[in-house]
Amino acid sequence: MEDGSPVLEVRELSVGVRSGGRLVPLVERISFTVHAREIVGLVGESGCGKSITAMALMGLLDSSVMHVEGSIRFRGQELVGLSPRHFRKLRGRALAMVFQDPMTAFTPVYTVGWQIDEQIIVHEGLSRRQARQRTLGLLADMGVPDPQRTADSYPHQLSGGLRQRAMIAMALSCRPQLLIADEPTTALDVTVQAQILDLLRNLRRDYGSSVLMITHDMGVVAETCDAVAVFYAGRVAEIGPSQEMFSRPAHPYTAALLASIPPLIGPRPHRLPAIAGAPPPPAQRPVGCAFASRCSFARDTCAKPVALHGMNPEHQAACVLSPDQLVFPVPCDD
Amino acid sequence: MFYPRTSLFSPFPVMTDMASPLPVLSASNLIKTYKLADGREVRAVDDVSLTVQAGDVLGLVGESGCGKSTLGRCLLKLMDVSSGQIVFEGRDITHMREATLRPLRQRMQMVFQDSYASLNPRRRVGALLAEPLKVHRQADGQRRSSIAITHRLEELMDLVALSRDALERYPHEFSGGQRQRINIARALALSPRLIVADEPVSALDVSVQAQIVNLFADLREQLGLTYLFIAHDLAVVRQISTRVAVMYLGGIVETGQTDVVLCQPAHPYTRALMQAVPRPIVGGAKPPSLKGDIPSPMKRQAGCRFHTRCPVAQPYCAANVPVLQRLDDGRDVACHFPVA
Ligand SMILES: Nc1ncnc2c1ncn2[C@@H]1O[C@H](COP(=O)(O)OP(=O)(O)OP(=O)(O)O)[C@@H](O)[C@H]1O
Ligand SMILES: Nc1ncnc2c1ncn2[C@@H]1O[C@H](COP(=O)(O)OP(=O)(O)O)[C@@H](O)[C@H]1O
Ligand code: SF4
Ligand code: SF4
Ligand SMILES: [Mg+2]
Ligand SMILES: [Mg+2]
């Protein structure tokens, strides 16, 4: 896809779960776009719907309890309503995913190398020997120090960092156009996380892949993503280019989230500017702005549904206030 | 970037030895070895010495498996050390009998990461918090009356900023942050002097994490508490701690006042850790400064425990063990070539 058309276009995607004769919305009318070789972040607190979104994109939701609406266009092809058979063809080839816990991607009874070989054999029809060559090359690309030994190891014999690299190697084995990474570094130590983030940043150059980076960590977003969608309670609160979002957040939630991160350098505030309360659970989300119960700017008009609207077409926020009305407290005051 | 070497930035008063001659807790040359089923041994804590002064918050940082939790548990006598000495409020508790230790136990409490696992789901919050108050007698040897207990429970709810009707509810009715408040209330029930908090905010979302970090800071000021605060998140540790100790493979590699150690690391490992933290600033990404993973603690390293990953290691480091040495700024660092 080098013609400039997006790799992934998500429009008004909603996912609801059937529960007691009711449809509880988990994700509501979210839209975002991933272009070729772009890294796009979905960021938000736990339970805000990031993983549900990823599962919808991968066709991994159980359709007997989950209801998906809206449109997901992957390289022009509509994925909403796609049959499980067609989804299986896409997964592991054009569309791949890595998880927080690599143990879920590997079976414990085969060596890591054998499992990656298998993936290559199934999708590319290579011989075992050719596949193994490819596997070793991939592992080396992922910065695995001793690819031969790693390939011959069982998943439980590898450290967390090596397992994560092996999983990314497997996901990349068929050169996917889009890699969905759901909290890929959350379980890793910072020094290893830094290595994996570096690896992900280089995928677009080395593999031509786009990445959808799902994380709760604003630091990870800032250091990897070109664009980002901030989720709050199943909805997109703000979306835009990372650079702009971090320097001029346009939604009170984004700003408050950034402010609540303790600084690593410079003066320490006496108290952190925390956000009071917690996000509403799916069944208790209001029709109006879901952040209202915690927002210091909240007013009567916030009780009505708030649509995303923009500073510009690229950078949009779902807040009744215009950017110049948002005067945020300085993050590090006393 | 330059930051002054003294703790000018610290929002908290730094206690000096003069202000408090008797440390709340001190440990010397602690070693803890786990014996595995196959007969092999892991030295999880390897010759650690530390001192926690009254009112201090000692932040213990380091990567997974470096021995933080093991050290925390040993210090509170939740497990036995293999060798070394632990002194709590002036008394050697290393080999103290449980019966003698009991009254001291009230004064040292632990708060864990997983706020749900440590709360019995079938008991109301009030009953959970009353438990330690019923088990332990007061200082005068008397049991607490039920009125005294009710009164204390309400006090505890106020301290952790939960409404008093929370006492009537069950743990599952609370969010993660609220459950952590309940855990903190339980640790506070017997008015401890020292709290060892093991990753108390790691399972929480950032916005809630900030609330709990603030709560720890408020309680310290209000009640004059002393903390050993274990966490892998350097920004959180920097926010709460007056002093920090950085661990690697069972040993402390650098320790001193928070801003001295974290803003101007002298040990290559501390430096690498600080550099690796992803910050919410676009364009701040740096190439990783360390290669590879932490070596298995099963194999004991010869020489410096960090030499296999150290970006500035010299041949000398592979054969010679660096011991903690005091620098002019008061920090201790275990490195043959500390960054000046
Ligand atoms: N019960 C045990 N039996 C054997 N080995 C253990 C046991 N508990 C811990 N260890 C080992 O001791 C070392 C230190 O573990 P510890 O849990 O203290 O680390 P930690 O710094 O708290 O790590 P984390 O950040 O992951 O919590 C590790 O190598 C660990 O595998
Ligand atoms: N299988 C399921 N059935 C019902 N609700 C679910 C299911 N999976 C997730 N949820 C709910 O959907 C919401 C979003 O979950 P998720 O996408 O996993 O959040 P996160 O952003 O942390 O990845 C949460 O409130 C969660 O409890
Ligand atoms: S819409 Fe209202 S409540 Fe929501 S973020 Fe904006 S000001 Fe706050
Ligand atoms: S002693 Fe040598 S190997 Fe160890 S931290 Fe210092 S420079 Fe690195
Ligand atoms: Mg998730
Ligand atoms: Mg631990």
PDB file of C-alpha atoms in Angstrom, chain A residues 45-46 159 161-162 189-195 197-198 201 216-220 222-223 242-243 246 257-258 260-272 274-277 294, chain B residues 1 3 7 9-11 63-64 205-207 210-211 213-214 218 221 234-236 238-239 241 258-259 273-274 276-286 288 290-294 309:
ATOM      1  CA  GLU A  45      -6.846   3.800  31.641  1.00  0.00           C
ATOM      2  CA  SER A  46      -7.741   0.171  32.257  1.00  0.00           C
ATOM      3  CA  SER A 159      13.257 -14.415  29.964  1.00  0.00           C
ATOM      4  CA  GLY A 161      12.299  -9.787  27.206  1.00  0.00           C
ATOM      5  CA  LEU A 162      13.354 -12.694  24.980  1.00  0.00           C
ATOM      6  CA  ASP A 189      11.468  -3.954  32.998  1.00  0.00           C
ATOM      7  CA  VAL A 190      12.293  -0.421  31.869  1.00  0.00           C
ATOM      8  CA  THR A 191      15.683  -1.217  30.392  1.00  0.00           C
ATOM      9  CA  VAL A 192      14.178  -4.051  28.348  1.00  0.00           C
ATOM     10  CA  GLN A 193      11.129  -1.931  27.521  1.00  0.00           C
ATOM     11  CA  ALA A 194      13.452   0.673  26.023  1.00  0.00           C
ATOM     12  CA  GLN A 195      14.880  -2.007  23.719  1.00  0.00           C
ATOM     13  CA  LEU A 197      10.168   0.302  21.959  1.00  0.00           C
ATOM     14  CA  ASP A 198      13.236   0.948  19.838  1.00  0.00           C
ATOM     15  CA  ARG A 201       9.919   2.294  16.178  1.00  0.00           C
ATOM     16  CA  HIS A 216      -1.933   2.978  29.236  1.00  0.00           C
ATOM     17  CA  ASP A 217       1.466   4.691  29.402  1.00  0.00           C
ATOM     18  CA  MET A 218       1.649   8.261  28.104  1.00  0.00           C
ATOM     19  CA  GLY A 219       5.444   7.995  28.109  1.00  0.00           C
ATOM     20  CA  VAL A 220       5.343   5.027  25.743  1.00  0.00           C
ATOM     21  CA  ALA A 222       5.182  10.055  23.370  1.00  0.00           C
ATOM     22  CA  GLU A 223       8.260   8.020  22.553  1.00  0.00           C
ATOM     23  CA  SER A 242       1.351  13.294  19.196  1.00  0.00           C
ATOM     24  CA  GLN A 243       3.474  16.398  19.036  1.00  0.00           C
ATOM     25  CA  PHE A 246       1.391  16.534  24.259  1.00  0.00           C
ATOM     26  CA  LEU A 257      -3.734  12.611  32.869  1.00  0.00           C
ATOM     27  CA  LEU A 258      -0.481  14.236  31.788  1.00  0.00           C
ATOM     28  CA  SER A 260      -0.838  13.428  37.232  1.00  0.00           C
ATOM     29  CA  ILE A 261       2.385  11.753  36.062  1.00  0.00           C
ATOM     30  CA  PRO A 262       5.119  12.534  38.594  1.00  0.00           C
ATOM     31  CA  PRO A 263       8.036  14.388  36.996  1.00  0.00           C
ATOM     32  CA  LEU A 264      11.312  12.503  36.619  1.00  0.00           C
ATOM     33  CA  ILE A 265      13.517  15.588  36.607  1.00  0.00           C
ATOM     34  CA  GLY A 266      13.263  19.135  37.929  1.00  0.00           C
ATOM     35  CA  PRO A 267      11.327  20.248  40.990  1.00  0.00           C
ATOM     36  CA  ARG A 268       9.001  17.799  42.702  1.00  0.00           C
ATOM     37  CA  PRO A 269       5.518  19.058  43.518  1.00  0.00           C
ATOM     38  CA  HIS A 270       4.476  18.797  47.134  1.00  0.00           C
ATOM     39  CA  ARG A 271       1.353  16.920  46.021  1.00  0.00           C
ATOM     40  CA  LEU A 272       0.605  15.403  42.632  1.00  0.00           C
ATOM     41  CA  ALA A 274      -4.422  13.730  40.927  1.00  0.00           C
ATOM     42  CA  ILE A 275      -7.811  13.286  39.260  1.00  0.00           C
ATOM     43  CA  ALA A 276     -10.431  12.608  41.937  1.00  0.00           C
ATOM     44  CA  GLY A 277     -12.651   9.544  41.590  1.00  0.00           C
ATOM     45  CA  ARG A 294     -14.167  14.218  37.574  1.00  0.00           C
TER      46      ARG A 294
ATOM     47  CA  MET B   1      21.284  19.129  32.504  1.00  0.00           C
ATOM     48  CA  TYR B   3      20.809  19.682  39.215  1.00  0.00           C
ATOM     49  CA  SER B   7      18.235  18.113  48.021  1.00  0.00           C
ATOM     50  CA  PHE B   9      14.192  20.267  45.260  1.00  0.00           C
ATOM     51  CA  SER B  10      12.878  17.965  47.907  1.00  0.00           C
ATOM     52  CA  PRO B  11       9.453  19.026  49.130  1.00  0.00           C
ATOM     53  CA  GLU B  63      14.196  -4.335  38.010  1.00  0.00           C
ATOM     54  CA  SER B  64      12.086  -7.432  38.419  1.00  0.00           C
ATOM     55  CA  ASP B 205      -4.000   3.694  36.723  1.00  0.00           C
ATOM     56  CA  VAL B 206      -1.937   6.882  36.690  1.00  0.00           C
ATOM     57  CA  SER B 207      -4.730   9.199  37.764  1.00  0.00           C
ATOM     58  CA  ALA B 210      -1.405   9.963  41.999  1.00  0.00           C
ATOM     59  CA  GLN B 211      -4.201   9.945  44.606  1.00  0.00           C
ATOM     60  CA  VAL B 213       0.930   8.572  46.310  1.00  0.00           C
ATOM     61  CA  ASN B 214      -0.519  11.781  47.773  1.00  0.00           C
ATOM     62  CA  ASP B 218      -0.168  13.063  53.695  1.00  0.00           C
ATOM     63  CA  GLU B 221       3.233  14.098  57.575  1.00  0.00           C
ATOM     64  CA  LEU B 234      11.296   5.666  39.203  1.00  0.00           C
ATOM     65  CA  ALA B 235       9.076   8.733  38.890  1.00  0.00           C
ATOM     66  CA  VAL B 236       6.791   7.484  41.653  1.00  0.00           C
ATOM     67  CA  ARG B 238      11.303  10.036  43.253  1.00  0.00           C
ATOM     68  CA  GLN B 239       8.037  11.760  44.162  1.00  0.00           C
ATOM     69  CA  SER B 241      11.117   9.295  48.769  1.00  0.00           C
ATOM     70  CA  THR B 258      16.720  11.108  46.293  1.00  0.00           C
ATOM     71  CA  ASP B 259      17.722  13.968  44.040  1.00  0.00           C
ATOM     72  CA  LEU B 273      17.562   3.093  34.521  1.00  0.00           C
ATOM     73  CA  MET B 274      16.791   6.808  34.524  1.00  0.00           C
ATOM     74  CA  ALA B 276      15.213   4.110  30.000  1.00  0.00           C
ATOM     75  CA  VAL B 277      12.050   5.559  31.556  1.00  0.00           C
ATOM     76  CA  PRO B 278       9.725   6.666  28.753  1.00  0.00           C
ATOM     77  CA  ARG B 279       8.612  10.219  29.434  1.00  0.00           C
ATOM     78  CA  PRO B 280       5.489  11.972  28.159  1.00  0.00           C
ATOM     79  CA  ILE B 281       7.525  14.326  26.001  1.00  0.00           C
ATOM     80  CA  VAL B 282       7.504  13.958  22.221  1.00  0.00           C
ATOM     81  CA  GLY B 283      10.940  13.647  20.641  1.00  0.00           C
ATOM     82  CA  GLY B 284      12.523  12.553  23.896  1.00  0.00           C
ATOM     83  CA  ALA B 285      13.132   8.958  22.830  1.00  0.00           C
ATOM     84  CA  LYS B 286      16.714   7.824  23.107  1.00  0.00           C
ATOM     85  CA  PRO B 288      18.380   2.015  24.558  1.00  0.00           C
ATOM     86  CA  LEU B 290      21.595  -1.232  27.933  1.00  0.00           C
ATOM     87  CA  LYS B 291      21.664  -4.408  25.907  1.00  0.00           C
ATOM     88  CA  GLY B 292      20.282  -7.745  26.956  1.00  0.00           C
ATOM     89  CA  ASP B 293      18.407  -8.882  30.023  1.00  0.00           C
ATOM     90  CA  ILE B 294      19.342  -9.138  33.656  1.00  0.00           C
ATOM     91  CA  ARG B 309      25.622  -5.210  30.959  1.00  0.00           C
TER      92      ARG B 309
END
